[in-house]
């Protein structure tokens, strides 16, 4: 495993984008980064720049206005990249399923690797999802090596 | 505003919709002359979902849950305002104990929201470890939420005609104990906000909003109270507020510092209101069921952590509402924000934008859709 892959696994940087959530999941993502849950002990840092990020955390359903922004952010991230859909809205549209401006889950716009249902999700679930995503990243790195 | 000052070339740069300081998507386009802000153009609609339309499509009894998800931070107050609207439309009388419980939980939500804001504000001016400290003690409030309703964020205890959960003596004594613990942990932080020289240096004399302009542009909540106008919807005495003793907190310096201090002091006020309400709360029923369908029109105004929230409902005697108009506090605070930003430097953008406590998911009642996209 190369140095870059190793550092990605030991310290993945996450980018957070709010697609149209009610803020409940967003504040839980922030709560997961703060002392009680402390996601940083896994080396995870919240970063604002998509070009430096490895994991994209998306909250809320995709809508007709912001699907372009989401796609842009996804395209700007370097490979290998992972997408985690945080919250029921991001998975399926949830409580907003019949709202006129909503397209549904974010998997209509970008490919999603880990789904985290819950309204709002608990910080423990977010930690679990990131660990699952890291396992997938390790698998990706391994298969790349074999090739 | 002129696009050319002193022959200098003006630059336009976008701030958002995805920005490290803002957890939510709003775009502000800044027209700058070197470091000085000349003009600001807001651009919203990134989180518009069409909730008002969905309210018309759904059963009026199920709408409590979608109203709570207008905003996850002040979710309890949105649920409360919606149920109050329906109660007015169906002539339902809420039991006294239920209105006390609503008051207590609304203040719990305010406590949670103000602590969240103080943390984010501290981070936006570079006080990262203070952010962590505030969010650490905020967990005490979330634990109380979880003990009450079973969830950290969404309490979901509002029902039409009252509340769905009661508090027993054990839970009430836990509330008193945890509030004391919270106050003990919060004292040094409030002291820092009042006295720290670096904090004053970064926030004093920026983002000035004169009293007259604040009133003229229709600012609400801590923004207008930071400009010295004691406007607070709680003084209108909805729910149990009429029987409790409190005064709106105001500061006169009209800058970012004043707006921060209003919120620092309001956390103490919330704790005090909760203690009063917990002591005065009478025994009795908590839910008064009414099977009537909503008919007529009703207006409800409640004070959210960010300011006045306005609900207007029209019922037509069926299971669906004819119309439900919601005006949330960030929307009237955007014109004052644009006024505050002009004339200051690019480095002051973060504290000034944060000083109105923007809650974008509340604000998005309109959208702009490009024809080619749709």
mmCIF file of N, CA, C and O in Angstrom, chain A residues 32-68:
data_model
loop_
_atom_site.group_PDB
_atom_site.id
_atom_site.type_symbol
_atom_site.label_atom_id
_atom_site.label_comp_id
_atom_site.label_asym_id
_atom_site.label_seq_id
_atom_site.Cartn_x
_atom_site.Cartn_y
_atom_site.Cartn_z
ATOM 1 N N UNK A 32 -20.651 15.242 16.264
ATOM 2 C CA UNK A 32 -19.773 14.082 16.190
ATOM 3 C C UNK A 32 -18.307 14.483 16.171
ATOM 4 O O UNK A 32 -17.440 13.706 16.536
ATOM 5 N N UNK A 33 -18.024 15.713 15.719
ATOM 6 C CA UNK A 33 -16.629 16.173 15.653
ATOM 7 C C UNK A 33 -16.179 16.802 16.978
ATOM 8 O O UNK A 33 -15.010 17.090 17.147
ATOM 9 N N UNK A 34 -17.116 17.060 17.887
ATOM 10 C CA UNK A 34 -16.779 17.772 19.124
ATOM 11 C C UNK A 34 -16.545 16.784 20.285
ATOM 12 O O UNK A 34 -16.804 15.601 20.133
ATOM 13 N N UNK A 35 -16.048 17.276 21.447
ATOM 14 C CA UNK A 35 -15.438 16.392 22.455
ATOM 15 C C UNK A 35 -16.214 15.149 22.881
ATOM 16 O O UNK A 35 -15.591 14.132 23.138
ATOM 17 N N UNK A 36 -17.534 15.174 22.956
ATOM 18 C CA UNK A 36 -18.217 13.996 23.515
ATOM 19 C C UNK A 36 -18.043 12.769 22.617
ATOM 20 O O UNK A 36 -17.848 11.669 23.113
ATOM 21 N N UNK A 37 -18.128 12.948 21.309
ATOM 22 C CA UNK A 37 -18.020 11.807 20.394
ATOM 23 C C UNK A 37 -16.652 11.749 19.720
ATOM 24 O O UNK A 37 -16.106 10.689 19.493
ATOM 25 N N UNK A 38 -16.124 12.924 19.386
ATOM 26 C CA UNK A 38 -14.737 13.066 18.941
ATOM 27 C C UNK A 38 -14.352 12.162 17.769
ATOM 28 O O UNK A 38 -13.606 11.204 17.919
ATOM 29 N N UNK A 39 -14.868 12.483 16.616
ATOM 30 C CA UNK A 39 -14.510 11.772 15.386
ATOM 31 C C UNK A 39 -13.037 11.975 15.049
ATOM 32 O O UNK A 39 -12.455 11.210 14.298
ATOM 33 N N UNK A 40 -12.425 13.010 15.613
ATOM 34 C CA UNK A 40 -11.042 13.323 15.260
ATOM 35 C C UNK A 40 -10.061 12.273 15.759
ATOM 36 O O UNK A 40 -8.934 12.205 15.291
ATOM 37 N N UNK A 41 -10.512 11.426 16.704
ATOM 38 C CA UNK A 41 -9.585 10.388 17.167
ATOM 39 C C UNK A 41 -9.307 9.355 16.084
ATOM 40 O O UNK A 41 -8.374 8.574 16.188
ATOM 41 N N UNK A 42 -10.142 9.319 15.026
ATOM 42 C CA UNK A 42 -9.852 8.460 13.877
ATOM 43 C C UNK A 42 -9.060 9.227 12.815
ATOM 44 O O UNK A 42 -8.921 8.768 11.696
ATOM 45 N N UNK A 43 -8.596 10.426 13.160
ATOM 46 C CA UNK A 43 -7.838 11.236 12.204
ATOM 47 C C UNK A 43 -8.731 11.983 11.244
ATOM 48 O O UNK A 43 -8.262 12.526 10.247
ATOM 49 N N UNK A 44 -10.048 12.015 11.520
ATOM 50 C CA UNK A 44 -10.979 12.622 10.578
ATOM 51 C C UNK A 44 -11.073 14.120 10.810
ATOM 52 O O UNK A 44 -11.299 14.575 11.930
ATOM 53 N N UNK A 45 -10.843 14.899 9.758
ATOM 54 C CA UNK A 45 -10.877 16.349 9.874
ATOM 55 C C UNK A 45 -11.933 16.879 8.904
ATOM 56 O O UNK A 45 -12.036 16.401 7.775
ATOM 57 N N UNK A 46 -12.724 17.849 9.374
ATOM 58 C CA UNK A 46 -13.726 18.492 8.520
ATOM 59 C C UNK A 46 -13.023 19.571 7.702
ATOM 60 O O UNK A 46 -12.363 20.435 8.253
ATOM 61 N N UNK A 47 -13.169 19.503 6.382
ATOM 62 C CA UNK A 47 -12.446 20.441 5.524
ATOM 63 C C UNK A 47 -13.429 21.083 4.557
ATOM 64 O O UNK A 47 -14.410 20.479 4.166
ATOM 65 N N UNK A 48 -13.182 22.327 4.180
ATOM 66 C CA UNK A 48 -14.107 23.015 3.296
ATOM 67 C C UNK A 48 -13.802 22.857 1.831
ATOM 68 O O UNK A 48 -14.624 23.183 0.990
ATOM 69 N N UNK A 49 -12.611 22.371 1.493
ATOM 70 C CA UNK A 49 -12.173 22.350 0.100
ATOM 71 C C UNK A 49 -12.406 20.979 -0.526
ATOM 72 O O UNK A 49 -11.828 19.989 -0.087
ATOM 73 N N UNK A 50 -13.251 20.888 -1.576
ATOM 74 C CA UNK A 50 -13.508 19.570 -2.177
ATOM 75 C C UNK A 50 -12.254 18.936 -2.791
ATOM 76 O O UNK A 50 -12.156 17.711 -2.854
ATOM 77 N N UNK A 51 -11.290 19.758 -3.206
ATOM 78 C CA UNK A 51 -10.099 19.194 -3.851
ATOM 79 C C UNK A 51 -9.164 18.514 -2.865
ATOM 80 O O UNK A 51 -8.225 17.841 -3.256
ATOM 81 N N UNK A 52 -9.396 18.721 -1.557
ATOM 82 C CA UNK A 52 -8.563 18.058 -0.554
ATOM 83 C C UNK A 52 -9.336 16.969 0.177
ATOM 84 O O UNK A 52 -8.808 16.357 1.096
ATOM 85 N N UNK A 53 -10.589 16.726 -0.208
ATOM 86 C CA UNK A 53 -11.432 15.834 0.586
ATOM 87 C C UNK A 53 -11.445 14.419 0.027
ATOM 88 O O UNK A 53 -11.278 14.203 -1.175
ATOM 89 N N UNK A 54 -11.620 13.427 0.926
ATOM 90 C CA UNK A 54 -11.721 12.026 0.519
ATOM 91 C C UNK A 54 -13.142 11.507 0.654
ATOM 92 O O UNK A 54 -13.548 10.619 -0.076
ATOM 93 N N UNK A 55 -13.871 12.032 1.633
ATOM 94 C CA UNK A 55 -15.230 11.546 1.905
ATOM 95 C C UNK A 55 -16.194 12.724 1.819
ATOM 96 O O UNK A 55 -15.933 13.793 2.365
ATOM 97 N N UNK A 56 -17.308 12.522 1.101
ATOM 98 C CA UNK A 56 -18.340 13.567 1.011
ATOM 99 C C UNK A 56 -19.523 13.151 1.873
ATOM 100 O O UNK A 56 -20.108 12.091 1.657
ATOM 101 N N UNK A 57 -19.840 13.983 2.875
ATOM 102 C CA UNK A 57 -21.016 13.728 3.721
ATOM 103 C C UNK A 57 -22.154 14.590 3.189
ATOM 104 O O UNK A 57 -22.049 15.809 3.194
ATOM 105 N N UNK A 58 -23.230 13.972 2.720
ATOM 106 C CA UNK A 58 -24.350 14.737 2.188
ATOM 107 C C UNK A 58 -25.548 14.579 3.115
ATOM 108 O O UNK A 58 -25.888 13.465 3.523
ATOM 109 N N UNK A 59 -26.192 15.703 3.467
ATOM 110 C CA UNK A 59 -27.420 15.630 4.256
ATOM 111 C C UNK A 59 -28.555 16.233 3.438
ATOM 112 O O UNK A 59 -28.338 17.156 2.671
ATOM 113 N N UNK A 60 -29.749 15.707 3.623
ATOM 114 C CA UNK A 60 -30.922 16.297 2.982
ATOM 115 C C UNK A 60 -31.166 15.809 1.575
ATOM 116 O O UNK A 60 -30.279 15.264 0.922
ATOM 117 N N UNK A 61 -32.409 15.991 1.078
ATOM 118 C CA UNK A 61 -32.757 15.513 -0.254
ATOM 119 C C UNK A 61 -32.201 16.431 -1.341
ATOM 120 O O UNK A 61 -32.057 17.627 -1.120
ATOM 121 N N UNK A 62 -31.908 15.856 -2.513
ATOM 122 C CA UNK A 62 -31.467 16.688 -3.636
ATOM 123 C C UNK A 62 -32.670 17.443 -4.173
ATOM 124 O O UNK A 62 -33.777 16.917 -4.187
ATOM 125 N N UNK A 63 -32.469 18.704 -4.594
ATOM 126 C CA UNK A 63 -33.571 19.435 -5.201
ATOM 127 C C UNK A 63 -33.157 20.056 -6.524
ATOM 128 O O UNK A 63 -31.999 19.939 -6.938
ATOM 129 N N UNK A 64 -34.125 20.698 -7.182
ATOM 130 C CA UNK A 64 -33.883 21.153 -8.552
ATOM 131 C C UNK A 64 -32.840 22.254 -8.625
ATOM 132 O O UNK A 64 -32.280 22.509 -9.671
ATOM 133 N N UNK A 65 -32.609 22.947 -7.502
ATOM 134 C CA UNK A 65 -31.642 24.024 -7.517
ATOM 135 C C UNK A 65 -30.223 23.539 -7.234
ATOM 136 O O UNK A 65 -29.277 23.940 -7.883
ATOM 137 N N UNK A 66 -30.087 22.643 -6.242
ATOM 138 C CA UNK A 66 -28.726 22.373 -5.786
ATOM 139 C C UNK A 66 -28.104 21.109 -6.351
ATOM 140 O O UNK A 66 -26.982 20.782 -6.006
ATOM 141 N N UNK A 67 -28.806 20.378 -7.246
ATOM 142 C CA UNK A 67 -28.185 19.145 -7.733
ATOM 143 C C UNK A 67 -26.943 19.429 -8.564
ATOM 144 O O UNK A 67 -26.011 18.632 -8.586
ATOM 145 N N UNK A 68 -26.911 20.618 -9.204
ATOM 146 C CA UNK A 68 -25.713 20.988 -9.969
ATOM 147 C C UNK A 68 -24.518 21.222 -9.054
ATOM 148 O O UNK A 68 -23.398 20.818 -9.354
#
